Coordinates of C-alpha atoms in Angstrom, one line a residue:
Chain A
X1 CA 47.1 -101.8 23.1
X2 CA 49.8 -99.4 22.1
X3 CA 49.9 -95.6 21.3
X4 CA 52.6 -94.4 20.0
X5 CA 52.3 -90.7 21.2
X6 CA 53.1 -89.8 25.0
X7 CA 49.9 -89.3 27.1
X8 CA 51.8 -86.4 28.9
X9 CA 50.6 -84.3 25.8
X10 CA 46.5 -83.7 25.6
X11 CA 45.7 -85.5 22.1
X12 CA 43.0 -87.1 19.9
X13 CA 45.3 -90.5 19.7
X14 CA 46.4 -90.3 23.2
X15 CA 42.1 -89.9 24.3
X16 CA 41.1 -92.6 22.3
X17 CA 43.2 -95.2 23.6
X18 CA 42.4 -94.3 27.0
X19 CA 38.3 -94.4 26.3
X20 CA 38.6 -97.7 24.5
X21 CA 40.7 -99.4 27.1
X22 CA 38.2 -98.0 29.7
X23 CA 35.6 -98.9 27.2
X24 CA 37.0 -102.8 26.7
X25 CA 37.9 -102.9 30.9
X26 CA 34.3 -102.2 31.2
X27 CA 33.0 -105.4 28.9
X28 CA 34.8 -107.0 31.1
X29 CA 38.1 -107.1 29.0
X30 CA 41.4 -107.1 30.4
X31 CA 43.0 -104.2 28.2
X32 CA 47.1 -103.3 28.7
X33 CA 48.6 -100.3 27.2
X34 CA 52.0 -99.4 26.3
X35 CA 52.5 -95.6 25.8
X36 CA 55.1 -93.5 25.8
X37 CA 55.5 -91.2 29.1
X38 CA 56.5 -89.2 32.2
X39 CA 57.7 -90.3 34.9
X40 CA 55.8 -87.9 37.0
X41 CA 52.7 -87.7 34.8
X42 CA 50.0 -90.0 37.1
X43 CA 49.2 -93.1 35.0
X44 CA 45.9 -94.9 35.0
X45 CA 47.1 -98.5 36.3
X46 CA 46.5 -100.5 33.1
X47 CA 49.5 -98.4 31.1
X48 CA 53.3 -98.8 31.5
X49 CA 55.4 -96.8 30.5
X50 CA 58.4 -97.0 27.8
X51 CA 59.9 -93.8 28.6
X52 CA 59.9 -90.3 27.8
X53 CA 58.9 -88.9 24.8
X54 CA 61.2 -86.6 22.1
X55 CA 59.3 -84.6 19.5
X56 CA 60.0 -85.5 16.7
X57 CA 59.0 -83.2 14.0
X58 CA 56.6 -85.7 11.6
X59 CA 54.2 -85.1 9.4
X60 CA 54.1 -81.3 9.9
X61 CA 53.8 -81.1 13.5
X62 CA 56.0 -82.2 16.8
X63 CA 55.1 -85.4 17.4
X64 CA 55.4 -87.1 21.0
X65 CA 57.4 -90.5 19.8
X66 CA 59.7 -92.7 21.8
X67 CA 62.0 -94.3 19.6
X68 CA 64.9 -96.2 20.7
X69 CA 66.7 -98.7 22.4
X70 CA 65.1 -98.1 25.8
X71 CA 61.4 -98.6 24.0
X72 CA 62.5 -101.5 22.2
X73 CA 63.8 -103.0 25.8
X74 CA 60.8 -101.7 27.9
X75 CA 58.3 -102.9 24.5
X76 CA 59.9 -106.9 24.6
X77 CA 59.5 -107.1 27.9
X78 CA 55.9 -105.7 28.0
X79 CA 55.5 -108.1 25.5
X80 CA 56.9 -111.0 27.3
X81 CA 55.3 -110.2 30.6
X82 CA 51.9 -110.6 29.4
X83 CA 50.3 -112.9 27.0
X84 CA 48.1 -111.0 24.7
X85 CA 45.6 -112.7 22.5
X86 CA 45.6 -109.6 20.1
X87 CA 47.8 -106.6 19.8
X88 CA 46.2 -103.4 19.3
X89 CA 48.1 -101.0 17.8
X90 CA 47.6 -97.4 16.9
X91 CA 49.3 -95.3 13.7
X92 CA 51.7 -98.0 13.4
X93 CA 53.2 -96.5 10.0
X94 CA 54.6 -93.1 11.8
X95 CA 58.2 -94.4 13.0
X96 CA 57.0 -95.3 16.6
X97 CA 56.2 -97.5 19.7
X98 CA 53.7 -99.0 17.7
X99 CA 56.3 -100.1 14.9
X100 CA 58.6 -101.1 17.3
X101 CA 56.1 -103.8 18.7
X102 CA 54.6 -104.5 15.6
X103 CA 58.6 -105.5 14.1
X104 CA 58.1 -107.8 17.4
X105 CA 54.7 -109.2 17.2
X106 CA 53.8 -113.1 16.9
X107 CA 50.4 -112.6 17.2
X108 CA 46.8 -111.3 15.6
X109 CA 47.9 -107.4 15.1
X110 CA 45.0 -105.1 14.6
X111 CA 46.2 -101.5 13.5
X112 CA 44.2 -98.5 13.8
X113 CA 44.4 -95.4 11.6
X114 CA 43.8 -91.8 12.8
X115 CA 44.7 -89.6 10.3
X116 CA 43.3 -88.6 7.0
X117 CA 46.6 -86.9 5.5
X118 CA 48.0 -88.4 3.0
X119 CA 51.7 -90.2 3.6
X120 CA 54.9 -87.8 3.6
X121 CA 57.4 -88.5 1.2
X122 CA 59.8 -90.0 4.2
X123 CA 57.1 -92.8 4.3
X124 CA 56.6 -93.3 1.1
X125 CA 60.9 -93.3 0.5
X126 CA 60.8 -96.2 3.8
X127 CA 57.1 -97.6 2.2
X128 CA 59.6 -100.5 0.6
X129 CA 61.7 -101.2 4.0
X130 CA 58.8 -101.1 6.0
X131 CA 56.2 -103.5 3.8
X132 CA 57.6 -106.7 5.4
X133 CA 56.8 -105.1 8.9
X134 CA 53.1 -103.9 7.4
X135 CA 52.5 -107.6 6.1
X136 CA 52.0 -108.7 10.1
X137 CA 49.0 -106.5 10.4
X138 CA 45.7 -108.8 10.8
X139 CA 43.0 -106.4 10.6
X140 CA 42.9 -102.7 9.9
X141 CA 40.3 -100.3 11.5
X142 CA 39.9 -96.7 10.2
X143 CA 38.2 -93.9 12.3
X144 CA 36.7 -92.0 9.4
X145 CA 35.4 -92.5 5.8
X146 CA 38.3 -90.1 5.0
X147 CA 40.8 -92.3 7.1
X148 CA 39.9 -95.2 5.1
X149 CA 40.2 -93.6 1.9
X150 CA 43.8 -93.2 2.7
X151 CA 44.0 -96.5 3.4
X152 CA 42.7 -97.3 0.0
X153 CA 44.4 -95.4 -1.8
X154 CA 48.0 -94.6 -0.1
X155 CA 48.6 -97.5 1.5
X156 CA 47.1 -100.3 -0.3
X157 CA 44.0 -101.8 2.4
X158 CA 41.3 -101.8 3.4
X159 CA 40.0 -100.6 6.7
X160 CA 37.1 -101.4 8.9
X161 CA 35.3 -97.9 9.5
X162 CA 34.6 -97.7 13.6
X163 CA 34.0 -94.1 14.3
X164 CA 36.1 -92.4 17.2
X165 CA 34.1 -92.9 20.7
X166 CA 32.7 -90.2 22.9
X167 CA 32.4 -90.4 27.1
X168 CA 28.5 -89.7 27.0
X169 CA 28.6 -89.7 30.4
X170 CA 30.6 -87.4 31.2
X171 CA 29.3 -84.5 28.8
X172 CA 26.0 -85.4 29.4
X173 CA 26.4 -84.7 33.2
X174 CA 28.7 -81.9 32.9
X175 CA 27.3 -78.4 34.7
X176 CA 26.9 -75.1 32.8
X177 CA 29.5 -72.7 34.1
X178 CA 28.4 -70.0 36.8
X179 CA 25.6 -67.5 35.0
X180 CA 25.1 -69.5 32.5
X181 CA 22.4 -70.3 30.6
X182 CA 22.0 -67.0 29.8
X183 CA 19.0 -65.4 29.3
X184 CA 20.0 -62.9 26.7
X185 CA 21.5 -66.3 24.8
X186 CA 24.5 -67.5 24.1
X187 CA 26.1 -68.9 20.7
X188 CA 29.3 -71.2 21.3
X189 CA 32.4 -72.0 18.9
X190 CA 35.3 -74.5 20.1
X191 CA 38.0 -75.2 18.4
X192 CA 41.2 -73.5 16.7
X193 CA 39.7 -69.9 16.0
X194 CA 42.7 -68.4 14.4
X195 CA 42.6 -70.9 11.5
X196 CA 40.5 -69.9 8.9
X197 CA 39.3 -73.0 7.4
X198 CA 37.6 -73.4 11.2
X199 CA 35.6 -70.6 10.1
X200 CA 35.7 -68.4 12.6
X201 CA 35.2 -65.3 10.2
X202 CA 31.9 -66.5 8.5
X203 CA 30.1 -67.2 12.2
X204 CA 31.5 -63.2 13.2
X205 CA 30.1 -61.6 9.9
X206 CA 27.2 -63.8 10.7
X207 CA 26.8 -63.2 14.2
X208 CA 26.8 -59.0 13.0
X209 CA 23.6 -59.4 11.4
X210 CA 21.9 -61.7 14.6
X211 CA 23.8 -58.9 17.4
X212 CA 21.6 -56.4 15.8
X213 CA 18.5 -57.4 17.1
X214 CA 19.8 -59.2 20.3
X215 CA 21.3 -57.0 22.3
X216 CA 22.2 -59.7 25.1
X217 CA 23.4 -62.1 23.1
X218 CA 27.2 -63.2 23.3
X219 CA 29.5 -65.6 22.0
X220 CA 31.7 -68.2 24.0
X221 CA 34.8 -69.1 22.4
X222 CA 36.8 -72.3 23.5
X223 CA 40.1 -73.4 22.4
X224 CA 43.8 -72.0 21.0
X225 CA 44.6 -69.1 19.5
X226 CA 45.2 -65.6 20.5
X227 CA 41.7 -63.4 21.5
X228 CA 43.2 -60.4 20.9
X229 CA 43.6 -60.9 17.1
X230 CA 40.0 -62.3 17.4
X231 CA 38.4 -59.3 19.2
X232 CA 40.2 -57.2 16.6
X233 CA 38.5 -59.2 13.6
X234 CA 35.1 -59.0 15.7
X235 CA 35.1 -55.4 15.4
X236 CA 33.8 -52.6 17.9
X237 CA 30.1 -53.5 17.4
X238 CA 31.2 -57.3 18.4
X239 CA 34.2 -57.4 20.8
X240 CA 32.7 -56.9 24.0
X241 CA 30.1 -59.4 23.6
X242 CA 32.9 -62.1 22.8
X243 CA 34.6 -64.3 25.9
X244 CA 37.3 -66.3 25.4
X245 CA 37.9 -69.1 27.7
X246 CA 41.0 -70.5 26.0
X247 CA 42.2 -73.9 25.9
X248 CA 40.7 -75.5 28.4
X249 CA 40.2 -79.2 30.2
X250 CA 38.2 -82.3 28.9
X251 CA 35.7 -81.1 32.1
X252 CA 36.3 -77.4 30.9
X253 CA 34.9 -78.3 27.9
X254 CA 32.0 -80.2 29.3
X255 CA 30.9 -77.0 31.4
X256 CA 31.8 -74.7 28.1
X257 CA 29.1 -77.0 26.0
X258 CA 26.8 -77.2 28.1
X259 CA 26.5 -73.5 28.9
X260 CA 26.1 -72.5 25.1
X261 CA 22.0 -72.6 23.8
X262 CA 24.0 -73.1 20.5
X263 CA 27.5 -74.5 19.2
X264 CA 28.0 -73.1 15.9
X265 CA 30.5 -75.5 13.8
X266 CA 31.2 -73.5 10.3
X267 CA 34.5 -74.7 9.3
X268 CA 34.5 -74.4 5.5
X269 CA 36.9 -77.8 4.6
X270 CA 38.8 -80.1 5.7
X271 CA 37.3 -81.9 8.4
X272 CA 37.2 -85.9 8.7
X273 CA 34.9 -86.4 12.0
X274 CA 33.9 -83.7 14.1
X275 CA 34.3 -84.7 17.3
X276 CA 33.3 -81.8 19.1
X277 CA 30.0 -82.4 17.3
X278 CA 29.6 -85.6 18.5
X279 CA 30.6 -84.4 22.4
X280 CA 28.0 -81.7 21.8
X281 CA 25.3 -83.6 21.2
X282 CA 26.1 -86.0 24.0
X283 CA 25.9 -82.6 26.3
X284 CA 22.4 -81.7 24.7
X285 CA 23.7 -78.8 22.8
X286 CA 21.9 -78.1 19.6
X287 CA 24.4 -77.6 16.8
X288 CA 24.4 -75.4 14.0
X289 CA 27.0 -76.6 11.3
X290 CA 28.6 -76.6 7.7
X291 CA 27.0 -79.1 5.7
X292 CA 30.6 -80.7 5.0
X293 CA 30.0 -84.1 4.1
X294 CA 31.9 -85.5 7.9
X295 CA 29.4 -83.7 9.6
X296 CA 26.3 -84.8 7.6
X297 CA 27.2 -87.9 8.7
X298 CA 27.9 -86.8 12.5
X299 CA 24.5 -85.1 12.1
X300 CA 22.2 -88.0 10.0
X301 CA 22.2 -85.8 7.1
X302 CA 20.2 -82.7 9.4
X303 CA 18.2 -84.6 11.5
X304 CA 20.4 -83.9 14.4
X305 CA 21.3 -81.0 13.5
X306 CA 21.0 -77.5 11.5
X307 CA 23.5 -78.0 8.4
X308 CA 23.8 -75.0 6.4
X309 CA 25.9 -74.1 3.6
X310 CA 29.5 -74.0 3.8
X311 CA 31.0 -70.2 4.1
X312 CA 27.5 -68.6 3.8
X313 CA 27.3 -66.0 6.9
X314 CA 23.5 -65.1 5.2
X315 CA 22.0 -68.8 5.7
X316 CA 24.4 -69.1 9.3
X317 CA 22.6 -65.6 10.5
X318 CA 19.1 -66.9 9.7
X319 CA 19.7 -70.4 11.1
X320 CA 21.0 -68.9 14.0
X321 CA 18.3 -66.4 14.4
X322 CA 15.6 -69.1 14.3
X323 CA 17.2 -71.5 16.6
X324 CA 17.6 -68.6 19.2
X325 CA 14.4 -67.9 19.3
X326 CA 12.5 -71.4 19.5
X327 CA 13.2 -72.9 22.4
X328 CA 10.6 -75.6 21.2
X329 CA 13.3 -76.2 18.3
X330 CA 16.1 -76.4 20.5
X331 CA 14.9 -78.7 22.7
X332 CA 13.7 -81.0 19.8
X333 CA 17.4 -81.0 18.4
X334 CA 19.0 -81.5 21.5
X335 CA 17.0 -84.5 21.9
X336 CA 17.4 -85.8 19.0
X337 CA 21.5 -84.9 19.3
X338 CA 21.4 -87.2 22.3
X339 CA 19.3 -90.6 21.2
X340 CA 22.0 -90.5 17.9
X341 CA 25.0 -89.3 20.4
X342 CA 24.7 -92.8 21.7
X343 CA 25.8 -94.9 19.1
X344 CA 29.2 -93.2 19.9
X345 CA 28.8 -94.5 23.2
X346 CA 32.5 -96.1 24.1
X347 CA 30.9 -98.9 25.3
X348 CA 28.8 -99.4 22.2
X349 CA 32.1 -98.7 20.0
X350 CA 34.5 -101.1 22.1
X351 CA 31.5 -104.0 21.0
X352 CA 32.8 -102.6 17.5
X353 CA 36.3 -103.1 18.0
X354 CA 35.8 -106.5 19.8
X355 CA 34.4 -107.9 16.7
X356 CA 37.2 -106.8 14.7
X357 CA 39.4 -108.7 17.8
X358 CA 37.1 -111.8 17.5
X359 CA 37.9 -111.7 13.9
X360 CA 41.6 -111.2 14.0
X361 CA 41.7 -114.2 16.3
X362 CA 40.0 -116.0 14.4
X363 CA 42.2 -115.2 11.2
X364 CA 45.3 -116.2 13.7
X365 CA 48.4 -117.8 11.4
X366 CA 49.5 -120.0 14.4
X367 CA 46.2 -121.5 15.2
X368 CA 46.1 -122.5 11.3
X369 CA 49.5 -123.9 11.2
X370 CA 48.8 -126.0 14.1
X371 CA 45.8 -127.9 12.6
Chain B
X1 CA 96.2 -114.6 -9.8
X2 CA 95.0 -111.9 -7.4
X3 CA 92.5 -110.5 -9.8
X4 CA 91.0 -113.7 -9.9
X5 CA 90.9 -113.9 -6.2
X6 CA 89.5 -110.8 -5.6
X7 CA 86.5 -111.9 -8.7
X8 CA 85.4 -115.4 -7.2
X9 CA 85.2 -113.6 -3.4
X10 CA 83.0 -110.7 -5.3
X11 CA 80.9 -113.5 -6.9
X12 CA 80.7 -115.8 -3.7
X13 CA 79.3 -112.8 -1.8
X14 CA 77.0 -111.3 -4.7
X15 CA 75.4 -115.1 -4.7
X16 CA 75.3 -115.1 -0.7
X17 CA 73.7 -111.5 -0.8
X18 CA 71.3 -113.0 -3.9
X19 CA 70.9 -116.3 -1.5
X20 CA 69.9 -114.5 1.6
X21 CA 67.2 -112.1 0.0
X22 CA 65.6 -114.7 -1.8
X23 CA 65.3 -116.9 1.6
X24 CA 64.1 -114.1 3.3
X25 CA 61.7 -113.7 0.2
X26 CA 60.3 -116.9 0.2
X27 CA 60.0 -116.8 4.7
X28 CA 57.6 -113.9 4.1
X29 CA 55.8 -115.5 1.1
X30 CA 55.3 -118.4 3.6
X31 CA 54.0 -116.1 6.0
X32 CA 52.3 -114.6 3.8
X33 CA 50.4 -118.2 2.3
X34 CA 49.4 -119.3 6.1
X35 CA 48.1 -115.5 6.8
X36 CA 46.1 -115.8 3.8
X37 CA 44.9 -119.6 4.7
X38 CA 43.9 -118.4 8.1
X39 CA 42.1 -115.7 7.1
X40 CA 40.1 -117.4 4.7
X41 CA 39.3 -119.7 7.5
X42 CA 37.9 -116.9 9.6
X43 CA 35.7 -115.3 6.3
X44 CA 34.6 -118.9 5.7
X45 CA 33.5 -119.3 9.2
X46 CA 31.6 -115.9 9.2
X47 CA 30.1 -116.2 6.1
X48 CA 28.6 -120.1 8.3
X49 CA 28.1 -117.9 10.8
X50 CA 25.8 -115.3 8.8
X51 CA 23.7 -118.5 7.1
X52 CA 22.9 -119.9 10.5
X53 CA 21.5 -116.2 11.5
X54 CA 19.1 -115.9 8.8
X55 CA 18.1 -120.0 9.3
X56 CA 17.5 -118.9 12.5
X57 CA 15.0 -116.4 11.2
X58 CA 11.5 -117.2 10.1
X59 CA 12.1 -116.1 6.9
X60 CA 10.4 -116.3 3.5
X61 CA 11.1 -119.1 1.4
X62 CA 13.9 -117.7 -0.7
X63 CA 15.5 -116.8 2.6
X64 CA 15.2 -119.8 3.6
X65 CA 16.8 -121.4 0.6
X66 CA 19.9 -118.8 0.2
X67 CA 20.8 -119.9 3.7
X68 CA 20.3 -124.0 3.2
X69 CA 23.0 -123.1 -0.1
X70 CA 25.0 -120.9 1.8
X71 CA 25.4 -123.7 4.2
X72 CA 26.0 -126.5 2.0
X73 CA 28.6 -124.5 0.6
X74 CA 30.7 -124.3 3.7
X75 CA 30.0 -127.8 4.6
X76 CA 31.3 -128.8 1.7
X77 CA 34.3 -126.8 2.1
X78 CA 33.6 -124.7 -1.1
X79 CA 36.7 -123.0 -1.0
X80 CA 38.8 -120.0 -2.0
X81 CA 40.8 -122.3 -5.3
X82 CA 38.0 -124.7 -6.4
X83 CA 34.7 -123.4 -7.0
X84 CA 35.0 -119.8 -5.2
X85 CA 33.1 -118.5 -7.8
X86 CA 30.4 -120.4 -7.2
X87 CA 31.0 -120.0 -3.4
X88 CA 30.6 -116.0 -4.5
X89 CA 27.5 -116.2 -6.2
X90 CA 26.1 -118.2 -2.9
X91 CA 26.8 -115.6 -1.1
X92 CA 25.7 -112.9 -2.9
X93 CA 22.2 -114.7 -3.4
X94 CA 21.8 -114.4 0.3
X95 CA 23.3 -110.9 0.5
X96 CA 20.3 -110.3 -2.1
X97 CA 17.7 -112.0 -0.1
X98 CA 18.8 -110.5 3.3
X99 CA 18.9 -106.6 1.4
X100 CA 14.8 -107.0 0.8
X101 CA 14.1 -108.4 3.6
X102 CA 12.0 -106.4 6.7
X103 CA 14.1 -106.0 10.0
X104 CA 11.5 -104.4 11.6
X105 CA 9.1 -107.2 12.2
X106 CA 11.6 -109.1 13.5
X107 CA 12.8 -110.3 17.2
X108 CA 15.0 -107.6 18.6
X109 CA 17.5 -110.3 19.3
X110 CA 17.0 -111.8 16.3
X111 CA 17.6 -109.1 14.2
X112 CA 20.8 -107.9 16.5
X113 CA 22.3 -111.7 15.7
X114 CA 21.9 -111.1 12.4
X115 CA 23.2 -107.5 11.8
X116 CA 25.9 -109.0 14.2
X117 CA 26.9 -111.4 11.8
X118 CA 26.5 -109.4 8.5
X119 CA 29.3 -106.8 10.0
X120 CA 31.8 -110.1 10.6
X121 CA 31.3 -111.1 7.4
X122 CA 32.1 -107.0 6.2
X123 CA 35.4 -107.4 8.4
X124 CA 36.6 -111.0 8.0
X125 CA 36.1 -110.0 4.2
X126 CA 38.3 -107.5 4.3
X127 CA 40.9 -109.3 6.8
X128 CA 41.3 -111.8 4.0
X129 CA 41.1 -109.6 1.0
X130 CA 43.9 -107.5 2.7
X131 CA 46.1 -110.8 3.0
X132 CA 45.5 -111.8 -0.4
X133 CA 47.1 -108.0 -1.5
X134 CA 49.7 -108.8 0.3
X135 CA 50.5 -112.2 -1.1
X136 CA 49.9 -111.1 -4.7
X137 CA 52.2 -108.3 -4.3
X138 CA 54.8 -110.1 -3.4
X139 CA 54.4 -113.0 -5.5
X140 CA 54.8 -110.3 -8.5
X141 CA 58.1 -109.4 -7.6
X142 CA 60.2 -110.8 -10.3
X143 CA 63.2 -112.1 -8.1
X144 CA 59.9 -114.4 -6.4
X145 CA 58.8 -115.1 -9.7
X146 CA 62.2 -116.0 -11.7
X147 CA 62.8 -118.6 -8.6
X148 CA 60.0 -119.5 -8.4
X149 CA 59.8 -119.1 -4.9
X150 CA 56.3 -119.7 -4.5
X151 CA 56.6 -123.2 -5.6
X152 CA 53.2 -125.3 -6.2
X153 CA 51.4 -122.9 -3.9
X154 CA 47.9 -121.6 -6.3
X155 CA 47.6 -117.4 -6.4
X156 CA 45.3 -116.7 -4.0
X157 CA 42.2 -115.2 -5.3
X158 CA 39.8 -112.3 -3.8
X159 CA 36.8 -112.5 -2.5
X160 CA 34.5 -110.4 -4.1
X161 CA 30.7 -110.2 -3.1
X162 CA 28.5 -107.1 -2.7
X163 CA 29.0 -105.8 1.1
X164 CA 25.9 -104.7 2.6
X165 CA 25.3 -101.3 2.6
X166 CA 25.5 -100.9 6.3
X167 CA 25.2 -97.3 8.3
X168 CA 28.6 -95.7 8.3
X169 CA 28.1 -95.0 12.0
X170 CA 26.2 -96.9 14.6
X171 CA 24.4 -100.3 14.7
X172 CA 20.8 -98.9 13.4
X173 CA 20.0 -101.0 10.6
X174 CA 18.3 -99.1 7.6
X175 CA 17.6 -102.5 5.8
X176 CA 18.9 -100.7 2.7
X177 CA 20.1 -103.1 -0.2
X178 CA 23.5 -104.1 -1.6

């Protein structure tokens, strides 16, 4: 398996290649990974490395890529040491690791595809150069609905929809953080707050009308951007009853969730999974959302959830309000967060992805030209 | 004299230039065939593989039947140049059959075979689809098709039968129809 971003930078690319290999090794599976990397960044003993990382600006963002002779040396030789039976490869059309041993590939390819943006016009300019390359891919796998619509329509494929795994484990065990629960209650938002399409300013005009008649109630914010802004937006009636823990670890996290008696999701657009639903859930948090049509499907169309209406603080103050105070409720949705939660399972998803090896094998040029 | 010189090396490399892409045309048009060939060999032997799932099933007699044809078919071989049509209507007879029929009273492991099966079919479907795009695309290029570069090789053709309307997420079968 390769990932073309370094795993010394946090990311979603960089966590899903390490859950599935974990999630394969686990089956049983022998599972390899080629990544960019540090030297003095601990690896887990399945990945080499092929070398540091440069950002590269791509796609509107810095991206973690190695691209060069030393990659192409350390990919040939990881590719000559070991004698895969399929080649896993993630966003192989950024200029990568993953293009690099896809241009050197004899073997089933399957390609995953992480992003739902469409291509940049550099892409599309080396679409022409690159198609020869893109013709060695077996079998394509798309994380999202949205993903494969991309696929679809940018790229000319189609893609095999396996949805993005979750350690259910780990959130599911994961402590609440000193005083917490709360008795007073507490309502939780994780994510980019600053960003307005994350919502952050419908759940505070909401959250003005809910304060009023819960005098202990606070809100626990996880994730980048600056709390000062945030506290100023919240207003004097709100700002002391915020806490902001900041960008924090995967365990972090896991402790964050499962302090919060809600996590409140109202982004307003542009979402393509929701994985911090999904991790939720896994943690028996009961989630109050937008119903955006990703996280209808994270949800099961409400069953596993509270949707309410995009950008509405009115209907987000009165679902919170109820939730709050029906522990009966909230127990009912956390429940039923965890049964679906499950099915996201990396164990359960790496069966997914092993069909779509089986297949790829299966579909393998050389065992066809050899009879 | 020069002039001519300098002409017939301009022309001997514009051919070579012209010689090389077309060679490397028709290496990835080859490629491209055998991909397409062994692809169609793992949707045929999915689509085997989805027929012996529902035999396995006790089944009404409809069922029963779609499998027995979907079977013949790839015994015989019914392949992607002659008679895929018919190989597509075979198919989609069962995918009918299998969309009305009641997963719930089946055997867990039963029913796990079969959903197991159905998804192959969804991916080696799309596995071979994607290799057929490929080849067509490149067999429309005009340098491939004024050289004929693809020689006696047939188009390749899609597959087209009605996928299953399987969950988006997770393995939970809703039983819904195509």
């Amino acid at each position: 398996m390769v990932c073309p971003y370094s795993l010394a930078t946090p990311g979603g690319v960089q966590a899903h290649v390490l859950g599935l290999a974990r999630g394969l090794r686990g089956l049983g599976h022998q599972v390899e990974v080629l990544a960019p990397a540090t030297a003095e960044h601990a690896l887990p003993e399945f990945v080499t490395s092929a070398g540091r990382a440069v950002g590269v600006p791509y796609n509107g963002s810095v991206a973690p890529l190695a691209f060069g002779p030393v990659a192409v040396n350390r990919a040939r030789r990881w590719l000559r040491d070991h004698d895969f039976d399929v080649l896993h490869l993630h966003e192989p059309d950024s200029p990568s690791l993953s293009l690099i041993v896809l241009a050197l590939a004899d073997r089933p390819v399957v390609a995953t595809f992480h992003f739902a943006t469409a291509r940049s016009w550099a892409l599309a300019a080396a679409h022409g150069l690159l198609q020869p390359t893109m013709e060695k891919i077996t079998a394509r796998i798309a994380v999202s609905p949205l993903a494969r619509r991309v696929q679809v329509e940018c790229l000319g494929g189609d893609a095999v929809e396996i949805p993005n795994g979750v350690d259910v484990s780990h959130f599911a065990r994961a402590h609440p953080l000193p005083g917490y629960p709360r008795a007073g209650g507490t309502v939780g938002f994780v994510g980019r707050f600053g960003e307005p399409r994350k919502g952050m300013p419908v759940l505070l005009a909401a959250l003005r009308t809910v304060a009023r008649s819960r005098p202990d109630l606070r809100l626990l914010v996880v994730g980048h951007g600056d709390a000062t802004a945030l506290r100023r937006a919240a207003g004097l009636a709100l700002a002391s009853r915020i806490r902001v823990l900041g960008a924090v670890s995967e365990a972090g996290k896991a402790a964050a969730l499962a302090s919060m008696d809600v996590l409140c999701v109202p982004a307003v657009g542009g979402e393509s999974f929701g994985i911090v639903l999904s991790e939720a859930m896994a943690a028996g948090t009961p989630v109050v959302a937008s119903d955006l049509d990703a996280f209808r499907l994270v949800l099961d169309g409400g069953h596993a959830g509270m949707l309410v209406p995009a950008g509405s603080p009115t209907a987000l103050s009165a679902a919170l309000d109820d939730l709050l105070g029906d522990p009966d409720r909230r127990a009912a949705l956390a429940a039923a967060g965890r049964a679906r939660a499950a099915m996201w399972d990396w164990p359960v998803v790496a069966r997914r992805v092993l069909q779509v090896y089986e297949t790829a094998v299966a579909a393998d040029p050389r065992r066809y030209r050899a009879g | 004299m020069r002039v001519v010189r300098v002409a017939v090396t301009a022309g001997l490399l514009v051919a070579a230039a012209g010689a090389v892409g077309a060679m490397r045309a028709a290496t990835r048009l080859d490629r491209l065939h055998v991909r397409t060939d062994a692809a169609w060999a793992a949707l045929d032997a999915a689509l085997c593989r989805r027929a012996r799932a529902v035999r396995e099933l006790e089944g009404s007699a409809a069922l029963r039947c779609a499998a027995d044809a979907a079977l013949l078919a790839g015994a015989d071989g019914l392949a992607l140049r002659a008679g895929a049509a018919v190989r597509e209507e075979i198919e989609n007879e069962l995918g009918r059959a299998l969309a009305v029929l009641d997963r719930y009273g089946l055997k867990p492991s039963r029913a796990g075979r079969l959903a197991d099966a159905q998804q192959r079919v969804v991916i080696a479907r799309r596995v071979y689809n994607d290799a057929v795009r490929d080849t067509l695309a490149l067999r429309s290029r005009r340098m491939v098709r004024w050289l004929r570069l693809a020689g006696t090789a047939a188009a390749p053709r899609y597959f087209e039968i009605a996928e299953p309307a399987l969950p988006s997420y997770g393995l939970e079968l809703d039983g819904a129809g195509a």
